[in-house]
Short mmCIF file of C-alpha atoms in Angstrom, two decimals:
data_model
loop_
_atom_site.label_atom_id
_atom_site.label_comp_id
_atom_site.label_asym_id
_atom_site.label_seq_id
_atom_site.Cartn_x
_atom_site.Cartn_y
_atom_site.Cartn_z
CA MET A 291 -4.40 7.09 -3.89
CA VAL A 292 -7.21 7.24 -6.53
CA ILE A 293 -8.19 10.83 -8.00
CA VAL A 294 -11.83 10.25 -9.40
CA GLY A 295 -12.56 13.01 -12.35
CA ASN A 296 -16.31 13.78 -13.20
CA GLY A 297 -16.30 12.21 -16.94
CA PRO A 298 -17.95 8.74 -17.71
CA LEU A 299 -16.01 5.48 -16.28
CA SER A 300 -16.20 2.49 -18.59
CA ARG A 301 -16.45 0.09 -15.96
CA ASP A 302 -17.26 -0.17 -12.01
CA LEU A 303 -14.35 0.84 -10.13
CA SER A 304 -16.08 1.42 -6.89
CA GLU A 305 -14.34 -1.09 -4.40
CA HIS A 306 -11.22 -0.43 -6.01
CA VAL A 307 -11.96 3.40 -5.43
CA ASP A 308 -13.58 2.68 -1.84
CA SER A 309 -10.54 0.87 -0.81
CA ALA A 310 -7.78 2.68 -1.51
CA ASP A 311 -5.79 4.92 1.14
CA PHE A 312 -6.95 8.36 -0.27
CA VAL A 313 -9.71 9.48 -2.64
CA ILE A 314 -10.04 13.19 -4.29
CA ARG A 315 -12.81 14.45 -6.13
CA PHE A 316 -14.15 17.51 -7.66
CA ASN A 317 -17.21 19.34 -7.45
CA ASP A 318 -20.72 17.84 -7.54
CA PRO A 319 -19.47 14.24 -9.28
CA LYS A 320 -22.22 12.91 -11.80
CA ALA A 321 -21.25 11.08 -14.36
CA GLY A 322 -19.37 8.79 -12.24
CA ILE A 323 -22.16 7.92 -9.74
CA GLY A 324 -22.70 4.33 -8.88
CA LEU A 325 -19.45 3.36 -10.68
CA SER A 326 -16.54 5.25 -8.05
CA GLY A 327 -18.06 4.23 -4.98
CA VAL A 328 -18.33 6.87 -2.40
CA LYS A 329 -15.09 7.55 -0.18
CA THR A 330 -14.11 11.38 -0.37
CA ASP A 331 -11.08 12.49 1.69
CA ARG A 332 -10.69 15.45 0.03
CA LEU A 333 -13.35 17.27 -2.17
CA LEU A 334 -11.83 20.44 -4.58
CA MET A 335 -15.03 22.55 -5.19
CA ALA A 336 -14.42 25.40 -7.40
CA ASN A 337 -15.48 28.48 -5.34
CA THR A 338 -16.11 30.72 -8.80
CA GLY A 339 -19.14 31.47 -11.02
CA PRO A 340 -22.01 30.22 -11.99
CA PRO A 341 -21.34 26.69 -11.08
CA MET A 342 -20.67 27.18 -7.33
CA ARG A 343 -23.72 29.82 -7.41
CA ARG A 344 -26.00 26.58 -8.77
CA ARG A 345 -24.17 24.21 -6.05
CA LEU A 346 -25.42 26.84 -3.11
CA LYS A 347 -28.96 26.41 -4.07
CA THR A 348 -28.48 22.99 -4.70
CA PRO A 349 -29.96 21.04 -1.00
CA GLU A 350 -29.38 17.49 -2.57
CA LEU A 351 -25.71 18.21 -3.00
CA ILE A 352 -25.55 18.44 0.60
CA THR A 353 -27.31 15.36 1.23
CA SER A 354 -25.47 13.07 -1.83
CA PRO A 355 -23.44 10.23 -0.43
CA ILE A 356 -20.18 12.01 -1.71
CA PHE A 357 -20.79 15.24 -0.18
CA GLN A 358 -21.59 13.26 3.27
CA ALA A 359 -18.71 11.31 2.65
CA ALA A 360 -15.75 14.13 2.16
CA ARG A 361 -13.80 14.57 5.33
CA GLU A 362 -12.20 17.56 3.59
CA LEU A 363 -13.69 20.63 1.67
CA VAL A 364 -11.13 22.72 -0.42
CA PHE A 365 -11.73 25.87 -2.38
CA PRO A 366 -8.73 26.19 -4.60
CA TYR A 367 -9.54 29.77 -5.87
CA HIS A 368 -8.30 32.51 -3.02
CA PRO A 369 -10.63 35.76 -3.47
CA LEU A 370 -6.83 37.42 -3.91
CA ILE A 371 -6.69 35.40 -7.08
CA VAL A 372 -10.38 35.76 -8.20
CA ARG A 373 -10.05 39.59 -8.15
CA ARG A 374 -6.47 39.70 -9.97
CA TYR A 375 -7.09 37.40 -12.54
CA PHE A 376 -10.63 35.97 -13.22
CA ILE A 377 -13.32 37.40 -15.46
CA LYS A 378 -15.16 40.39 -13.93
CA VAL A 379 -19.06 40.62 -13.08
CA SER A 380 -20.63 43.35 -14.62
CA PHE A 381 -22.54 45.98 -12.29
CA LEU A 382 -25.99 44.66 -13.23
CA SER A 383 -25.16 41.16 -12.57
CA ARG A 384 -23.97 41.89 -9.17
CA LEU A 385 -27.36 43.64 -8.68
CA LYS A 386 -28.93 40.41 -9.71
CA GLY A 387 -27.15 38.60 -7.15
CA LYS A 388 -24.22 37.10 -9.02
CA ARG A 389 -20.36 37.23 -8.10
CA ALA A 390 -16.99 36.18 -9.32
CA GLU A 391 -16.36 34.26 -6.39
CA TYR A 392 -18.71 32.77 -3.32
CA THR A 393 -15.99 32.08 -0.83
CA LEU A 394 -17.79 33.38 2.34
CA LYS A 395 -21.11 32.06 1.14
CA GLY A 396 -19.50 28.45 0.32
CA ILE A 397 -18.44 28.59 4.25
CA GLU A 398 -21.78 29.59 5.37
CA VAL A 399 -23.62 27.14 3.52
CA PHE A 400 -21.02 24.04 3.50
CA GLY A 401 -19.59 24.73 6.56
CA GLY A 402 -22.95 24.94 8.19
CA ALA A 403 -23.43 21.22 6.95
CA GLY A 404 -20.51 20.24 8.96
CA LYS A 405 -17.58 20.32 6.60
CA GLU A 406 -13.65 21.28 7.13
CA ILE A 407 -13.09 23.90 4.57
CA ARG A 408 -9.68 24.87 3.55
CA ILE A 409 -9.33 27.85 1.40
CA MET A 410 -5.94 27.66 -0.60
CA PRO A 411 -3.47 30.47 -0.73
CA PRO A 412 -2.93 32.95 -3.61
CA GLN A 413 0.27 31.05 -4.56
CA PHE A 414 -1.20 27.93 -5.03
CA TYR A 415 -3.02 28.97 -8.26
CA GLU A 416 -0.27 31.27 -9.35
CA GLN A 417 2.32 28.07 -8.99
CA GLY A 418 0.10 25.40 -10.38
CA CYS A 419 -0.07 27.76 -13.76
CA ARG A 420 3.85 28.06 -13.86
CA ALA A 421 3.67 23.95 -13.78
CA LEU A 422 1.24 23.95 -16.53
CA GLY A 423 3.56 26.09 -18.54
CA LEU A 424 0.39 28.78 -18.78
CA PRO A 425 2.25 32.05 -19.21
CA GLU A 426 1.22 35.19 -17.20
CA ALA A 427 -0.01 37.02 -20.28
CA LYS A 428 -2.57 34.43 -20.72
CA MET A 429 -3.71 34.00 -16.87
CA ARG A 430 -6.81 36.30 -17.61
CA GLU A 431 -8.01 34.18 -20.41
CA PHE A 432 -7.60 30.64 -19.87
CA PHE A 433 -8.18 29.17 -16.41
CA PRO A 434 -6.97 25.64 -15.12
CA SER A 435 -9.39 23.41 -14.23
CA THR A 436 -9.94 22.38 -10.61
CA GLY A 437 -8.96 18.44 -11.81
CA PHE A 438 -5.62 19.93 -12.84
CA PHE A 439 -5.11 21.70 -9.52
CA GLY A 440 -6.22 18.55 -7.74
CA ILE A 441 -3.42 16.18 -9.44
CA TRP A 442 -0.81 18.57 -9.36
CA HIS A 443 -1.16 19.13 -5.77
CA ALA A 444 -1.37 15.63 -4.74
CA LEU A 445 1.81 14.75 -7.17
CA GLU A 446 3.45 18.02 -5.35
CA HIS A 447 2.87 16.41 -1.89
CA HIS A 448 2.71 12.54 -2.16
CA PRO A 449 6.41 11.58 -2.41
CA ALA A 450 6.67 8.66 -5.92
CA ASP A 451 8.61 6.56 -3.59
CA GLU A 452 5.64 6.11 -1.23
CA TRP A 453 2.28 6.54 -3.06
CA ARG A 454 1.03 4.99 -6.29
CA ILE A 455 -1.66 7.94 -7.71
CA GLU A 456 -4.24 6.43 -10.42
CA ILE A 457 -6.39 8.72 -12.00
CA CYS A 458 -9.94 7.63 -13.88
CA GLY A 459 -13.01 9.87 -15.02
CA PHE A 460 -11.02 12.56 -16.98
CA THR A 461 -11.83 13.66 -20.48
CA TRP A 462 -10.15 16.84 -20.64
CA GLU A 463 -13.66 18.54 -22.27
CA GLY A 464 -15.39 21.10 -21.08
CA TRP A 465 -15.80 24.98 -20.61
CA GLN A 466 -13.82 26.28 -23.36
CA GLN A 467 -11.82 29.13 -21.10
CA HIS A 468 -9.99 25.82 -19.49
CA THR A 469 -6.77 24.44 -20.29
CA TRP A 470 -7.89 21.21 -22.02
CA ALA A 471 -5.24 20.29 -24.19
CA ASP A 472 -2.38 21.65 -21.83
CA GLU A 473 -3.88 19.97 -18.88
CA ARG A 474 -3.99 16.55 -21.18
CA ARG A 475 -0.31 17.01 -22.15
CA TRP A 476 0.84 17.60 -18.78
CA VAL A 477 -0.71 14.31 -17.25
CA LEU A 478 0.49 12.38 -20.03
CA GLU A 479 3.65 13.61 -19.34
CA GLN A 480 3.57 12.57 -15.78
CA VAL A 481 2.24 8.79 -16.61
CA ASP A 482 5.55 8.75 -19.07
CA HIS A 483 7.34 9.71 -15.79
CA GLY A 484 5.56 6.96 -13.79
CA ARG A 485 4.04 9.54 -11.46
CA VAL A 486 0.45 8.78 -12.40
CA ILE A 487 -1.44 5.43 -13.62
CA ILE A 488 -4.63 6.06 -15.94
CA LEU A 489 -7.18 3.63 -15.05
CA GLU A 490 -8.98 2.19 -18.05
#
């Protein structure tokens, strides 16, 4: 299995990725385009906030090779979780069409493009936060990234004695309210335990 992040790659991994048994990607991949192949078994797409709003208005996403190749589209943030923990959208912003989450609109647009969509249950988010060590008191302030949830879920459901799990394209940088330092520490712990291999 290869889990491809959205950061830059130092070399062309296209053949390696496309020959993998299972490939996971995230959101709308950009930095690794042309270097990571197109095979995509699972595409996790954050169904929240301005990035999702932008994706829904980007026709080029639907026609992109990676989106076209995706066998399954996963929305990691259940609407109940967004309501419980995520930043609220002001009344004025709602009048302008902005939302905290775009689950139903995502189903309409991406389901309409022929994609099978899976919405993860509320327990998925809370269990992932616990695995990362994020205390509940901080769960309305910091939000683990889609990349973290993709790696964590893969490890939870693919036994170490049956799967070799490799990752690439992760820089642990970006939106300041993601838990980058904790996520990097967690991944390196999995590397130390032999559960994850980082492709250089």
